[in-house]
C-alpha positions as a printed Julia matrix, in Angstrom:
353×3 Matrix{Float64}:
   0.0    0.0     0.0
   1.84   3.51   -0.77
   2.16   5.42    1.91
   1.73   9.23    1.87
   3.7   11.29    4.59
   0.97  14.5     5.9
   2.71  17.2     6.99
   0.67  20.37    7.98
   3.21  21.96   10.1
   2.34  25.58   10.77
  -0.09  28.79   10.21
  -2.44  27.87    6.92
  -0.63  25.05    6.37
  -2.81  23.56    8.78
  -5.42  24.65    7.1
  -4.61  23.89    2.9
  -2.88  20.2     3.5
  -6.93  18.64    4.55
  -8.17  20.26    1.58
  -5.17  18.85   -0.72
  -6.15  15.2     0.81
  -9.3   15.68    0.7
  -8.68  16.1    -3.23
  -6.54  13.08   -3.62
  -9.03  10.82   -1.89
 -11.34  11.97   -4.07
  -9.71  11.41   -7.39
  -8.02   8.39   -6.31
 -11.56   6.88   -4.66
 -11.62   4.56   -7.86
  -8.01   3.57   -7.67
  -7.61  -0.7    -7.42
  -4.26   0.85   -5.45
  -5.75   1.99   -1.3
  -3.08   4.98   -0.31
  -2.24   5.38    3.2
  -2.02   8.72    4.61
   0.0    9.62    7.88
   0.07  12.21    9.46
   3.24  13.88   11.69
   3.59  17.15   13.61
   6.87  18.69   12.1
   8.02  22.85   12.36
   7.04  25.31   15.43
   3.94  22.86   15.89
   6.33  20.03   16.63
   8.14  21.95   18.83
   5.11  22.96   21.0
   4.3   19.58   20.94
   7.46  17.89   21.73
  10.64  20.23   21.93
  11.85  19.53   18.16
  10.94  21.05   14.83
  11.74  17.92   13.12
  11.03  14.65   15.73
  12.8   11.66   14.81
   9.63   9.83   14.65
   8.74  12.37   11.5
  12.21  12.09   10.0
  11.37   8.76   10.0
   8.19   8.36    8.62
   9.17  10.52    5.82
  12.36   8.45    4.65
   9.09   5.17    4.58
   7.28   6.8     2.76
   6.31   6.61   -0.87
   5.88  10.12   -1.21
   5.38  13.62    1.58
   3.03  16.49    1.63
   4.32  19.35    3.11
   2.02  22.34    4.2
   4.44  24.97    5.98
   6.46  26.06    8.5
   7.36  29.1    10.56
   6.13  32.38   12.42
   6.79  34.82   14.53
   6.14  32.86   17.75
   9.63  30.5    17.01
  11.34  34.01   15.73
  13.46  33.85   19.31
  14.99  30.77   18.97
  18.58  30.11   18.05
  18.83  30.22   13.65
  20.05  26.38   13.99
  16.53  25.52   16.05
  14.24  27.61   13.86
  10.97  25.58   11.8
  12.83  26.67    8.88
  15.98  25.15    9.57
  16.05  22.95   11.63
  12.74  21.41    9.7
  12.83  22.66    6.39
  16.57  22.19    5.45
  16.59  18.98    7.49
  13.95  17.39    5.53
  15.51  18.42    2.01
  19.15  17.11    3.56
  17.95  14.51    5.3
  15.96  12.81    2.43
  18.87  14.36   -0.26
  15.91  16.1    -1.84
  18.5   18.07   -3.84
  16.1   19.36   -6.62
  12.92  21.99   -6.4
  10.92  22.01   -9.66
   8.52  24.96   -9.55
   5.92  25.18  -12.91
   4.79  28.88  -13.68
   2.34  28.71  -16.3
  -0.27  31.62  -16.74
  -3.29  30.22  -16.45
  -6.01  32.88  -18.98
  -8.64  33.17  -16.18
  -6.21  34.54  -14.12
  -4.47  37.28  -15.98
  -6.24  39.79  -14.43
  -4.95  38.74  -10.76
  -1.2   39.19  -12.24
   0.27  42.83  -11.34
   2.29  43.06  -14.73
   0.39  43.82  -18.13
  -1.94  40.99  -20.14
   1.04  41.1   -23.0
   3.94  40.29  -20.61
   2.65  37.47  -18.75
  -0.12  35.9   -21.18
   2.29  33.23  -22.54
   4.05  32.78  -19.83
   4.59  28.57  -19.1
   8.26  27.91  -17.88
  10.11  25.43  -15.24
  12.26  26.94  -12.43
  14.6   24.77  -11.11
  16.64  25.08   -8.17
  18.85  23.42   -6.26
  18.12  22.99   -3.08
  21.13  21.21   -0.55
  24.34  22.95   -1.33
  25.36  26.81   -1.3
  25.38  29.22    1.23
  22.26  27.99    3.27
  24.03  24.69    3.93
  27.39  26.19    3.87
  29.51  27.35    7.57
  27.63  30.13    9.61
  29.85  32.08   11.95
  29.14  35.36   14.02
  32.03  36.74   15.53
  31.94  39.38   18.71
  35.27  41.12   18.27
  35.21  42.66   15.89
  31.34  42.6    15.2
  31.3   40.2    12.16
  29.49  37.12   10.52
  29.82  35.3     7.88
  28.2   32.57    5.36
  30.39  30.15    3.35
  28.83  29.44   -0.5
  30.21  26.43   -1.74
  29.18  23.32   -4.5
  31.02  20.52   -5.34
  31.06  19.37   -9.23
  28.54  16.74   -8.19
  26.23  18.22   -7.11
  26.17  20.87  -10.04
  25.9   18.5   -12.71
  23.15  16.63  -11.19
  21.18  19.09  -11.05
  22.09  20.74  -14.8
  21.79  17.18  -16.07
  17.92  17.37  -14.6
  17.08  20.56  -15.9
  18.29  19.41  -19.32
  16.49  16.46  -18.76
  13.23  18.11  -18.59
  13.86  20.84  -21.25
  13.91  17.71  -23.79
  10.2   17.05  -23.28
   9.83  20.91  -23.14
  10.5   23.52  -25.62
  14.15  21.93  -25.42
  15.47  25.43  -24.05
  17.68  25.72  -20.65
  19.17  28.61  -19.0
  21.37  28.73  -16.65
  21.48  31.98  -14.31
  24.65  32.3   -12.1
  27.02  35.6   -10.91
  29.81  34.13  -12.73
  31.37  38.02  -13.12
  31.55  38.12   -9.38
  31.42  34.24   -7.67
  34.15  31.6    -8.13
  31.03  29.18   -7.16
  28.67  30.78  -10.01
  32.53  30.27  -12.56
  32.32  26.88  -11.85
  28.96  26.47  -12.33
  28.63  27.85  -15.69
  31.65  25.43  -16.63
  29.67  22.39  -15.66
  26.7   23.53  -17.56
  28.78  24.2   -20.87
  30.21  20.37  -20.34
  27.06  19.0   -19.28
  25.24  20.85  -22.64
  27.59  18.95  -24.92
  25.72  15.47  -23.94
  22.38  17.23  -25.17
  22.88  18.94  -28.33
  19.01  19.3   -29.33
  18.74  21.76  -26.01
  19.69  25.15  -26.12
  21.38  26.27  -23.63
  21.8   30.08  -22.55
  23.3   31.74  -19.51
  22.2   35.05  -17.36
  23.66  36.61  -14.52
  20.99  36.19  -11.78
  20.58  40.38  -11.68
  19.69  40.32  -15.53
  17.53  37.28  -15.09
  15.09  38.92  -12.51
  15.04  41.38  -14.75
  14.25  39.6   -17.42
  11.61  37.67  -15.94
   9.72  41.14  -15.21
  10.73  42.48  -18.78
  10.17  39.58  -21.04
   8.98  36.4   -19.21
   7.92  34.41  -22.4
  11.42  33.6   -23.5
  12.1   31.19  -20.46
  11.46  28.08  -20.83
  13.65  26.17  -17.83
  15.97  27.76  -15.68
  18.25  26.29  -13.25
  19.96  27.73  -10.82
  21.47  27.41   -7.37
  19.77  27.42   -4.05
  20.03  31.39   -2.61
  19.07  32.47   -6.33
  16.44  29.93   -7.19
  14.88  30.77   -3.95
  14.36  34.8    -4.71
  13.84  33.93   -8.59
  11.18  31.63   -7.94
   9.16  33.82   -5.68
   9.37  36.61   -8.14
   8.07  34.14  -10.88
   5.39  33.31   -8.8
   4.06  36.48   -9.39
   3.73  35.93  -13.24
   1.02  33.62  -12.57
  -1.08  35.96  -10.55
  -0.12  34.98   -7.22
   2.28  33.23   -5.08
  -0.98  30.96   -3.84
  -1.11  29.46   -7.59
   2.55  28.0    -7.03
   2.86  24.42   -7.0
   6.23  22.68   -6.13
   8.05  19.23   -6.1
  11.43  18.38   -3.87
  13.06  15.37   -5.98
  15.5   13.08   -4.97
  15.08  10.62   -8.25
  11.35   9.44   -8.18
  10.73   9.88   -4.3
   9.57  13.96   -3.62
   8.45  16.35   -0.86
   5.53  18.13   -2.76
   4.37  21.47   -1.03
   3.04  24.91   -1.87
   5.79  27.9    -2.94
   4.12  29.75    0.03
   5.06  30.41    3.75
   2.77  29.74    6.72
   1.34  32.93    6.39
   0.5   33.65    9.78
  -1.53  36.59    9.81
  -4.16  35.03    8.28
  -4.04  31.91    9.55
  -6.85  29.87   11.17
  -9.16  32.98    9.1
  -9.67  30.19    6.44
  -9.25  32.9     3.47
  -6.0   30.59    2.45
  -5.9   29.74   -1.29
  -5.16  25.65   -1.21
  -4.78  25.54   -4.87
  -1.04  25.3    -4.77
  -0.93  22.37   -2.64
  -3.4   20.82   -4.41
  -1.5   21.47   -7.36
   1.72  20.1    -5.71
  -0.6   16.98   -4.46
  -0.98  16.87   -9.17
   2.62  16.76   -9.09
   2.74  14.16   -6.36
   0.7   11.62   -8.51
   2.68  12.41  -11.41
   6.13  12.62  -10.14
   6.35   9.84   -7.87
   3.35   7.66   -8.22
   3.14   7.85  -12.44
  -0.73   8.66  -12.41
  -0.84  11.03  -14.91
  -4.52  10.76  -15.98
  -5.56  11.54  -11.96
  -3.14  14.09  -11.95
  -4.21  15.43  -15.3
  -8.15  15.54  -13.89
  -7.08  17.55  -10.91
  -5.44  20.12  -13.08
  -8.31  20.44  -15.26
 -10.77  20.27  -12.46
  -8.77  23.35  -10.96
  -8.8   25.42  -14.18
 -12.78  24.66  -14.41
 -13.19  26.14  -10.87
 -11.06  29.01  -11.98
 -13.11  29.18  -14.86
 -16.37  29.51  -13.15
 -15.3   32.76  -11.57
 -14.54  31.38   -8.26
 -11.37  32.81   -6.35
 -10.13  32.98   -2.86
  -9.33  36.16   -1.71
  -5.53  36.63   -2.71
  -6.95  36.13   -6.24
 -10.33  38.28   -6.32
 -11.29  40.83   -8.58
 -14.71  42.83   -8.81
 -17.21  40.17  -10.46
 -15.27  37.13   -9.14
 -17.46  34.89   -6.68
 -14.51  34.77   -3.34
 -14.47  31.07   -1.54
 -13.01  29.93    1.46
 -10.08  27.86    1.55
 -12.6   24.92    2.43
 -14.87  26.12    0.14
 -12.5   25.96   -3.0
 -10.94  22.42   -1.83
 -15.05  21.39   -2.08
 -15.2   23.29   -5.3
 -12.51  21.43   -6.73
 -14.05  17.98   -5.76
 -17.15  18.73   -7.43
 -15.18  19.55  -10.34
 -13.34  16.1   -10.29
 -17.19  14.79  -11.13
């Protein structure tokens, strides 16, 4: 029996995870295959509950199972605690190292009932269906963190091994080839020995796919470019501190950072959660938009179980919903019909037929 991993964690995500399984039970009601789902306190919840923002008993349940779905993690009410103890290190980056989920794969595709929610003009973002790729266990986030007293001082070490660069531009290529067979790389190689030896790998690693373009941008120009002239991406890879402002910002194209799906790969096995935060002003106000989870629950099916027809039918049942006017409230314009975020997980049920 396959074995999902729940995890809620913290703020809304406590509040969009139910309405992702409630989705997946309902498109997978028919399936001769029974999923388990399990669920495990992980982030500032875990902590309350138990002194740990990742319990070994989670840790645990997640390397068993088939597949996890992650809500969120964070808020102020952790903010005090030493940076090593935090939700969003000590749970976040210790599930992605911990399960060598080395690869983020974030879709941005603009969907056309929702190019009015987008802040940039109809013409810039109407086309707009790229892959953002980052990776996600090397660079400066993983890298030594020292503060020093006398003199006042800190400092973060960046640093990637060969490896782990060419996995992750071998993947990107990978994925282009069923694409629009374009990659580009985005780096600082005018500034960072890291980004120099980056773009070297990527030139090397190109050579084994000549059908794929391949194109390089200094991460400045590229969030630039994504602004200016978003249609002529098509997958980008990059490395963890820059994928993780880039893909934010590219969140935007598709109207709103709620619309973001995402997958955390380690070969077929993934940690599929929403681009989002825990958003803890408005948690527990259920105004949350669930879509990208459910989304990333798609992705889940796709990725790491090979259902593509139930993970197809979830897709389209969330582009009829979106179709049909309704919006949660990060989404709403005048003439839109505004849902709840257990209101749209019902909506997209009904969809499912």
């Amino acid at each position: 029996m396959p074995k999902i991993a729940v995890l809620p964690g913290d703020g809304i995500g406590q509040e969009i995870v139910p309405e992702a399984v409630k989705v997946l039970k309902a498109v997978l009601a028919n399936s001769p295959e029974k999923f388990e789902f399990i669920e495990y306190w992980v982030g500032g919840t875990a902590i309350d509950k138990c002194g740990k923002a990742l319990p070994e008993e989670t840790l645990k349940g997640c390397e068993e199972a088939d597949a996890v779905l992650l809500g969120a993690v964070g808020g102020p009410k952790w903010d005090h605690l030493p940076a090593g103890e935090r939700p969003e290190t000590a749970a976040l980056l210790g599930l992605r190292k911990g399960l060598e989920f080395y690869a983020n794969i974030r879709p941005v595709k603009m969907l056309s009932s929702l190019i009015d929610s987008s802040t940039l003009k109809k013409e810039v973002v109407e086309n707009v269906d790229m892959v953002v790729i980052r990776e996600l266990t090397g660079g400066v986030y993983f890298g030594e963190k020292k503060r020093i007293e006398n003199p006042l001082s800190a400092y973060d070490m960046m640093s990637y091994s060969a490896p782990e660069i060419e996995r992750i531009i071998r993947l990107a290529f990978e994925i282009a080839q069923d694409r629009r067979k374009k990659v580009c790389s985005v780096d600082k190689a005018n500034v960072l020995e890291t980004s120099r030896l980056w773009r070297e790998i990527a030139i090397k690693v190109s050579k084994d796919y000549p059908e794929v373009e391949l194109s390089h941008l200094y991460v400045d120009n590229a969030a630039m470019q994504l602004v200016r002239y978003p249609e002529q991406f098509d997958v980008i890879v990059t490395e963890n501190m820059f994928g993780d402002i880039l893909t934010d910002l590219a969140s935007m194209l598709g109207g709103s950072i709620g619309m973001l799906s995402s997958a955390s790969m380690n070969g077929k096995k993934g940690m599929y959660e929403p681009a989002h935060g825990s958003a803890p002003d408005i948690a527990g106000k259920n105004i949350a938009n669930p879509l990208a989870t459910i989304l990333s629950a798609a992705l889940m099916l796709r990725n790491t179980f090979g259902l593509d027809k139930e993970a197809q039918q979830i897709e389209t049942a969330v582009v009829k919903v979106l179709d049909q006017g309704y919006r949660t409230a990060d989404l709403t314009q005048p003439g839109d019909k505004c849902l709840g975020t257990k209101e749209m997980g019902d909506a997209v049920v009904a969809a499912l037929g």
